[in-house]
mmCIF file of C-alpha atoms in Angstrom:
data_model
loop_
_atom_site.group_PDB
_atom_site.id
_atom_site.type_symbol
_atom_site.label_atom_id
_atom_site.label_comp_id
_atom_site.label_asym_id
_atom_site.label_seq_id
_atom_site.Cartn_x
_atom_site.Cartn_y
_atom_site.Cartn_z
ATOM 1 C CA MET A 392 141.314 78.051 96.604
ATOM 2 C CA ASN A 393 139.596 78.111 99.734
ATOM 3 C CA THR A 394 138.797 81.681 99.098
ATOM 4 C CA MET A 395 136.986 80.877 96.148
ATOM 5 C CA PHE A 396 135.420 77.766 97.667
ATOM 6 C CA ARG A 397 133.874 79.750 100.047
ATOM 7 C CA GLY A 398 132.508 82.398 98.202
ATOM 8 C CA ARG A 399 130.437 79.894 96.405
ATOM 9 C CA GLY A 400 129.422 78.137 99.240
ATOM 10 C CA TRP A 401 128.434 81.095 100.642
ATOM 11 C CA SER A 402 126.717 82.204 97.078
ATOM 12 C CA PHE A 403 124.570 78.731 96.682
ATOM 13 C CA GLY A 404 123.487 78.707 100.444
ATOM 14 C CA PHE A 405 122.124 81.989 99.940
ATOM 15 C CA ARG A 406 120.308 81.387 96.786
ATOM 16 C CA THR A 407 119.041 77.830 99.022
ATOM 17 C CA THR A 408 117.787 80.064 101.894
ATOM 18 C CA ILE A 409 115.908 82.307 99.637
ATOM 19 C CA ILE A 410 114.131 79.326 97.529
ATOM 20 C CA LEU A 411 113.049 77.739 100.471
ATOM 21 C CA TYR A 412 111.991 80.774 101.630
ATOM 22 C CA PHE A 413 109.998 81.616 98.641
ATOM 23 C CA PHE A 414 108.979 78.207 98.229
ATOM 24 C CA CYS A 415 107.610 77.612 102.700
ATOM 25 C CA LEU A 416 105.836 81.165 101.721
ATOM 26 C CA ILE A 417 104.227 81.456 98.243
ATOM 27 C CA VAL A 418 104.275 77.864 97.077
ATOM 28 C CA LEU A 419 103.671 75.659 100.276
ATOM 29 C CA PRO A 420 100.266 77.841 100.952
ATOM 30 C CA ILE A 421 99.019 77.781 97.069
ATOM 31 C CA PHE A 422 99.353 73.829 96.318
ATOM 32 C CA GLY A 423 97.972 73.535 100.173
ATOM 33 C CA ILE A 424 94.395 75.672 98.974
ATOM 34 C CA TYR A 425 94.176 73.605 95.508
ATOM 35 C CA THR A 426 95.097 69.935 97.794
ATOM 36 C CA GLN A 427 91.923 71.800 100.448
ATOM 37 C CA SER A 428 89.656 72.461 98.339
ATOM 38 C CA LEU A 429 89.821 68.731 96.440
ATOM 39 C CA SER A 430 90.292 66.692 99.657
ATOM 40 C CA LEU A 431 86.885 65.687 99.718
ATOM 41 C CA GLY A 432 86.730 64.811 95.454
ATOM 42 C CA TRP A 433 85.627 66.268 92.778
ATOM 43 C CA MET A 434 81.806 66.719 93.115
ATOM 44 C CA PRO A 435 82.101 68.101 96.804
ATOM 45 C CA PHE A 436 84.278 70.574 95.132
ATOM 46 C CA TRP A 437 82.085 71.163 92.002
ATOM 47 C CA ASP A 438 79.330 71.301 94.384
ATOM 48 C CA SER A 439 80.820 74.118 96.471
ATOM 49 C CA VAL A 440 81.919 76.100 93.509
ATOM 50 C CA SER A 441 77.981 75.781 91.907
ATOM 51 C CA ASP A 442 77.005 77.362 95.130
ATOM 52 C CA PRO A 443 74.390 79.880 94.250
ATOM 53 C CA LEU A 444 75.209 82.347 96.597
ATOM 54 C CA ALA A 445 79.187 81.343 95.708
ATOM 55 C CA TRP A 446 78.707 82.362 92.295
ATOM 56 C CA LYS A 447 76.864 85.339 93.019
ATOM 57 C CA ALA A 448 79.464 86.184 95.622
ATOM 58 C CA VAL A 449 81.891 85.729 93.227
ATOM 59 C CA LEU A 450 80.466 87.418 90.050
ATOM 60 C CA LEU A 451 79.410 91.234 92.231
ATOM 61 C CA THR A 452 83.278 90.772 92.668
ATOM 62 C CA LEU A 453 83.885 90.516 89.519
ATOM 63 C CA LYS A 454 81.755 93.503 88.838
ATOM 64 C CA LEU A 455 82.417 95.621 91.534
ATOM 65 C CA ALA A 456 86.518 95.125 91.160
ATOM 66 C CA VAL A 457 85.886 95.908 87.564
ATOM 67 C CA ILE A 458 83.813 99.534 87.884
ATOM 68 C CA ALA A 459 86.752 100.021 90.313
ATOM 69 C CA THR A 460 89.185 98.839 88.001
ATOM 70 C CA LEU A 461 87.529 101.236 85.005
ATOM 71 C CA ILE A 462 87.250 104.485 87.813
ATOM 72 C CA ASN A 463 91.170 103.706 88.975
ATOM 73 C CA MET A 464 92.072 104.230 85.125
ATOM 74 C CA VAL A 465 90.675 107.588 84.796
ATOM 75 C CA LEU A 466 91.027 108.969 88.097
ATOM 76 C CA GLY A 467 94.881 107.654 88.023
ATOM 77 C CA THR A 468 95.809 108.543 84.683
ATOM 78 C CA MET A 469 94.968 112.264 85.932
ATOM 79 C CA ILE A 470 96.751 111.618 89.030
ATOM 80 C CA GLY A 471 100.066 110.249 87.685
ATOM 81 C CA TRP A 472 99.823 113.121 85.056
ATOM 82 C CA VAL A 473 99.297 115.925 87.816
ATOM 83 C CA LEU A 474 102.028 114.625 89.413
ATOM 84 C CA ILE A 475 104.168 114.282 87.074
ATOM 85 C CA ARG A 476 103.902 116.976 84.536
ATOM 86 C CA TYR A 477 102.820 120.306 86.771
ATOM 87 C CA ARG A 478 104.526 121.934 89.533
ATOM 88 C CA PHE A 479 102.230 123.488 92.949
ATOM 89 C CA PRO A 480 103.033 123.925 96.430
ATOM 90 C CA GLY A 481 102.500 120.390 98.450
ATOM 91 C CA ARG A 482 104.009 118.659 94.876
ATOM 92 C CA SER A 483 105.159 116.464 97.173
ATOM 93 C CA PHE A 484 103.092 116.190 99.928
ATOM 94 C CA LEU A 485 100.020 114.279 97.037
ATOM 95 C CA ASN A 486 102.849 112.629 95.766
ATOM 96 C CA SER A 487 103.657 110.959 99.562
ATOM 97 C CA LEU A 488 100.013 110.594 99.911
ATOM 98 C CA VAL A 489 98.827 108.176 96.816
ATOM 99 C CA ASP A 490 100.568 105.313 98.803
ATOM 100 C CA LEU A 491 99.253 105.957 101.900
ATOM 101 C CA PRO A 492 96.289 103.000 101.007
ATOM 102 C CA PHE A 493 100.031 100.670 100.837
ATOM 103 C CA ALA A 494 100.495 101.656 104.588
ATOM 104 C CA LEU A 495 97.669 101.770 105.893
ATOM 105 C CA PRO A 496 95.239 99.103 107.351
ATOM 106 C CA THR A 497 92.087 98.168 105.435
ATOM 107 C CA ALA A 498 90.177 97.942 108.154
ATOM 108 C CA VAL A 499 91.112 101.224 109.148
ATOM 109 C CA GLY A 500 90.653 102.167 105.557
ATOM 110 C CA GLY A 501 86.977 100.820 105.653
ATOM 111 C CA LEU A 502 86.449 102.462 109.415
ATOM 112 C CA LEU A 503 87.978 105.243 108.089
ATOM 113 C CA ILE A 504 84.647 105.159 104.499
ATOM 114 C CA LEU A 505 81.479 104.587 107.670
ATOM 115 C CA LEU A 506 82.577 107.364 108.842
ATOM 116 C CA LEU A 507 83.341 110.112 106.683
ATOM 117 C CA LEU A 508 79.442 107.752 104.611
ATOM 118 C CA GLY A 509 78.208 106.312 106.819
ATOM 119 C CA PRO A 510 73.655 106.884 107.086
ATOM 120 C CA ASN A 511 75.006 109.266 110.014
ATOM 121 C CA SER A 512 77.636 111.488 108.528
ATOM 122 C CA LEU A 513 76.483 115.160 106.706
ATOM 123 C CA ILE A 514 77.123 113.260 102.939
ATOM 124 C CA GLY A 515 76.139 110.007 104.248
ATOM 125 C CA SER A 516 72.304 111.398 105.390
ATOM 126 C CA LEU A 517 72.598 113.566 102.225
ATOM 127 C CA ALA A 518 72.256 111.347 99.829
ATOM 128 C CA ALA A 519 70.410 109.361 101.901
ATOM 129 C CA SER A 520 67.473 112.685 101.329
ATOM 130 C CA VAL A 521 67.793 112.384 97.286
ATOM 131 C CA GLY A 522 67.462 108.553 97.498
ATOM 132 C CA ILE A 523 70.987 107.280 96.966
ATOM 133 C CA GLU A 524 72.336 104.649 100.036
ATOM 134 C CA ILE A 525 75.804 104.360 100.058
ATOM 135 C CA VAL A 526 76.726 102.508 103.251
ATOM 136 C CA PHE A 527 75.790 98.763 103.058
ATOM 137 C CA HIS A 528 75.335 98.874 99.656
ATOM 138 C CA GLU A 529 77.481 98.399 96.353
ATOM 139 C CA PRO A 530 78.327 102.023 95.881
ATOM 140 C CA ALA A 531 80.127 101.444 99.272
ATOM 141 C CA ILE A 532 82.092 97.917 98.702
ATOM 142 C CA VAL A 533 83.307 99.870 94.644
ATOM 143 C CA ILE A 534 84.521 102.874 97.384
ATOM 144 C CA ALA A 535 86.954 100.457 99.234
ATOM 145 C CA MET A 536 88.066 98.765 96.333
ATOM 146 C CA LEU A 537 89.361 101.891 94.894
ATOM 147 C CA PHE A 538 90.265 102.435 98.319
ATOM 148 C CA VAL A 539 92.774 99.973 98.547
ATOM 149 C CA THR A 540 93.704 100.281 94.346
ATOM 150 C CA PHE A 541 93.956 104.439 94.210
ATOM 151 C CA PRO A 542 98.149 103.487 93.649
ATOM 152 C CA PHE A 543 98.432 101.601 91.221
ATOM 153 C CA VAL A 544 97.761 102.954 88.745
ATOM 154 C CA ILE A 545 99.555 106.388 89.635
ATOM 155 C CA ARG A 546 103.043 104.573 90.289
ATOM 156 C CA ALA A 547 102.609 102.560 87.582
ATOM 157 C CA ILE A 548 102.667 105.488 84.681
ATOM 158 C CA GLN A 549 104.928 107.780 86.686
ATOM 159 C CA PRO A 550 108.149 105.782 85.750
ATOM 160 C CA LEU A 551 107.377 106.184 81.718
ATOM 161 C CA LEU A 552 105.617 109.923 82.045
ATOM 162 C CA GLU A 553 109.605 110.349 83.592
ATOM 163 C CA GLU A 554 111.414 108.439 80.577
ATOM 164 C CA LEU A 555 109.127 110.109 78.235
ATOM 165 C CA ASP A 556 110.726 112.250 75.294
ATOM 166 C CA LYS A 557 109.200 115.856 75.590
ATOM 167 C CA SER A 558 110.904 115.939 71.502
ATOM 168 C CA GLU A 559 108.233 113.757 70.170
ATOM 169 C CA GLU A 560 105.809 115.689 72.569
ATOM 170 C CA GLU A 561 107.427 119.755 70.167
ATOM 171 C CA ALA A 562 107.945 117.708 67.682
ATOM 172 C CA SER A 563 103.689 116.943 67.527
ATOM 173 C CA TYR A 564 102.703 119.981 68.282
ATOM 174 C CA THR A 565 105.367 122.312 65.348
ATOM 175 C CA LEU A 566 104.118 119.694 62.596
ATOM 176 C CA GLY A 567 101.203 121.763 64.091
ATOM 177 C CA ALA A 568 98.690 119.023 65.852
ATOM 178 C CA SER A 569 96.703 120.382 68.456
ATOM 179 C CA LYS A 570 97.109 119.014 72.489
ATOM 180 C CA ALA A 571 94.395 116.395 72.179
ATOM 181 C CA LYS A 572 95.587 115.393 69.538
ATOM 182 C CA THR A 573 99.578 114.853 69.833
ATOM 183 C CA PHE A 574 97.839 113.627 73.820
ATOM 184 C CA PHE A 575 96.446 110.312 71.660
ATOM 185 C CA SER A 576 98.892 110.071 69.473
ATOM 186 C CA VAL A 577 101.860 110.153 71.244
ATOM 187 C CA ILE A 578 101.971 110.987 75.342
ATOM 188 C CA LEU A 579 99.144 108.471 75.766
ATOM 189 C CA PRO A 580 99.904 104.894 73.723
ATOM 190 C CA THR A 581 103.635 105.382 75.987
ATOM 191 C CA MET A 582 100.926 105.112 78.919
ATOM 192 C CA LEU A 583 98.680 102.656 77.898
ATOM 193 C CA PRO A 584 101.424 99.938 79.191
ATOM 194 C CA GLY A 585 101.669 101.279 82.850
ATOM 195 C CA ILE A 586 97.685 101.898 82.990
ATOM 196 C CA LEU A 587 97.046 98.554 81.516
ATOM 197 C CA SER A 588 99.383 96.702 83.987
ATOM 198 C CA GLY A 589 98.507 98.989 86.637
ATOM 199 C CA ALA A 590 94.675 98.265 86.332
ATOM 200 C CA MET A 591 95.182 94.666 86.190
ATOM 201 C CA LEU A 592 96.443 94.884 89.408
ATOM 202 C CA ALA A 593 94.224 97.286 90.842
ATOM 203 C CA PHE A 594 91.734 94.498 89.529
ATOM 204 C CA SER A 595 93.478 91.394 90.940
ATOM 205 C CA ARG A 596 93.505 93.274 94.263
ATOM 206 C CA GLY A 597 90.021 94.418 94.327
ATOM 207 C CA LEU A 598 89.055 91.451 93.773
ATOM 208 C CA ALA A 599 90.926 89.399 97.151
ATOM 209 C CA GLU A 600 90.066 92.301 99.144
ATOM 210 C CA PHE A 601 87.948 91.327 102.657
ATOM 211 C CA GLY A 602 89.301 94.265 105.865
ATOM 212 C CA ALA A 603 87.966 97.831 104.251
ATOM 213 C CA VAL A 604 84.522 96.260 102.849
ATOM 214 C CA VAL A 605 83.752 93.427 105.354
ATOM 215 C CA LEU A 606 82.298 96.526 107.273
ATOM 216 C CA ILE A 607 80.737 98.928 105.433
ATOM 217 C CA ALA A 608 78.750 96.203 102.639
ATOM 218 C CA GLY A 609 75.696 94.724 104.522
ATOM 219 C CA ASN A 610 77.099 91.508 104.021
ATOM 220 C CA ILE A 611 73.534 90.163 102.778
ATOM 221 C CA PRO A 612 73.820 87.139 100.443
ATOM 222 C CA GLY A 613 73.118 87.451 96.772
ATOM 223 C CA LYS A 614 73.583 90.965 97.851
ATOM 224 C CA THR A 615 76.327 92.608 98.889
ATOM 225 C CA LEU A 616 77.990 89.652 99.718
ATOM 226 C CA VAL A 617 81.827 89.463 98.587
ATOM 227 C CA ALA A 618 84.000 86.407 97.647
ATOM 228 C CA SER A 619 86.421 87.210 100.206
ATOM 229 C CA VAL A 620 83.091 87.906 102.997
ATOM 230 C CA TYR A 621 81.511 84.432 101.803
ATOM 231 C CA ILE A 622 84.630 82.846 102.262
ATOM 232 C CA PHE A 623 85.529 83.721 105.564
ATOM 233 C CA GLY A 624 81.794 83.041 106.697
ATOM 234 C CA GLU A 625 82.019 79.721 105.012
ATOM 235 C CA ILE A 626 85.206 79.215 107.661
ATOM 236 C CA GLU A 627 83.577 80.172 111.130
ATOM 237 C CA SER A 628 80.994 77.830 109.809
ATOM 238 C CA ASN A 629 83.588 75.064 109.683
ATOM 239 C CA ASN A 630 83.330 74.257 105.556
ATOM 240 C CA ALA A 631 87.343 75.017 104.561
ATOM 241 C CA GLN A 632 86.824 72.474 102.298
ATOM 242 C CA GLY A 633 84.306 75.125 100.573
ATOM 243 C CA ALA A 634 86.337 78.643 101.518
ATOM 244 C CA ALA A 635 89.476 76.406 100.191
ATOM 245 C CA ALA A 636 86.913 75.574 96.801
ATOM 246 C CA VAL A 637 85.691 79.751 96.145
ATOM 247 C CA SER A 638 89.629 80.790 97.183
ATOM 248 C CA VAL A 639 90.586 78.561 94.064
ATOM 249 C CA MET A 640 88.619 80.077 91.288
ATOM 250 C CA LEU A 641 89.761 83.475 92.993
ATOM 251 C CA LEU A 642 93.823 82.135 93.054
ATOM 252 C CA THR A 643 93.143 80.826 89.658
ATOM 253 C CA LEU A 644 91.892 83.751 87.768
ATOM 254 C CA SER A 645 94.547 86.464 89.693
ATOM 255 C CA PHE A 646 97.186 84.095 88.081
ATOM 256 C CA LEU A 647 95.704 84.678 85.057
ATOM 257 C CA ILE A 648 95.469 88.571 85.199
ATOM 258 C CA LEU A 649 99.795 88.508 87.085
ATOM 259 C CA TRP A 650 100.730 86.601 83.477
ATOM 260 C CA LEU A 651 98.762 89.080 81.642
ATOM 261 C CA VAL A 652 100.888 92.030 83.805
ATOM 262 C CA ASN A 653 103.966 89.877 82.455
ATOM 263 C CA LEU A 654 103.314 89.817 80.046
ATOM 264 C CA LEU A 655 102.606 93.320 79.077
ATOM 265 C CA GLN A 656 105.718 94.098 81.113
ATOM 266 C CA ALA A 657 107.928 91.890 79.296
ATOM 267 C CA ARG A 658 106.818 93.303 75.716
ATOM 268 C CA ARG A 659 107.707 97.179 76.741
ATOM 269 C CA SER A 660 110.904 95.846 77.483
ATOM 270 C CA GLY A 661 111.397 94.176 74.311
ATOM 271 C CA ILE A 662 110.338 97.551 72.356
#
């Protein structure tokens, strides 16, 4: 009886610790942002979120995050396919490099982009000679978003490709279907939930990127100023309420995206 009581007590204490940890680390900061955004009332909140510079920053962030996500969907699917379906020298090393953006500080990623594509670099100077500006313009922001969100689609589709029953492909070939028709009829539907969930996570991550973007964006209001850098500027200007108000917009959008991801995963598990 004492052993059972101690076991239940330990289990209760463990659950309580986990819940408190989650509450302090996740719930309280989120609640604090929403509270801070409304700390001066509804009118200041509305003035902050309807400020033209804030809207331009948010809309620019959304536009560039969508572009980066679409590129990631295509390239991530192709890279994930190659890493799973083909065997070649250096495959394991390349597969391990996929997670590098997760381990590397994003500011270092921004510095790498600056050194590789900046005005004084070979690629940057060649691009400038034909009238293409990369760093301190929108293309650099897209590249930074691509860098930090690179692993999401790849890691989302790899388990699906590994679990795919190859007998379905063989049956398709036996029935006379071409490789292209087999891919779009048999393989792609299996990969699609992973592509979509990975893309939505990449989009949500791109919205919040700061470290890689702040070094290479130029941060020109209305042109290259993204939402995360705008929020940082509001904090530096001692406008915590305005920064929180814009943060709420991004946070709410991220909640919706995560809800959609969970819905997709639940449906996939149900299937």
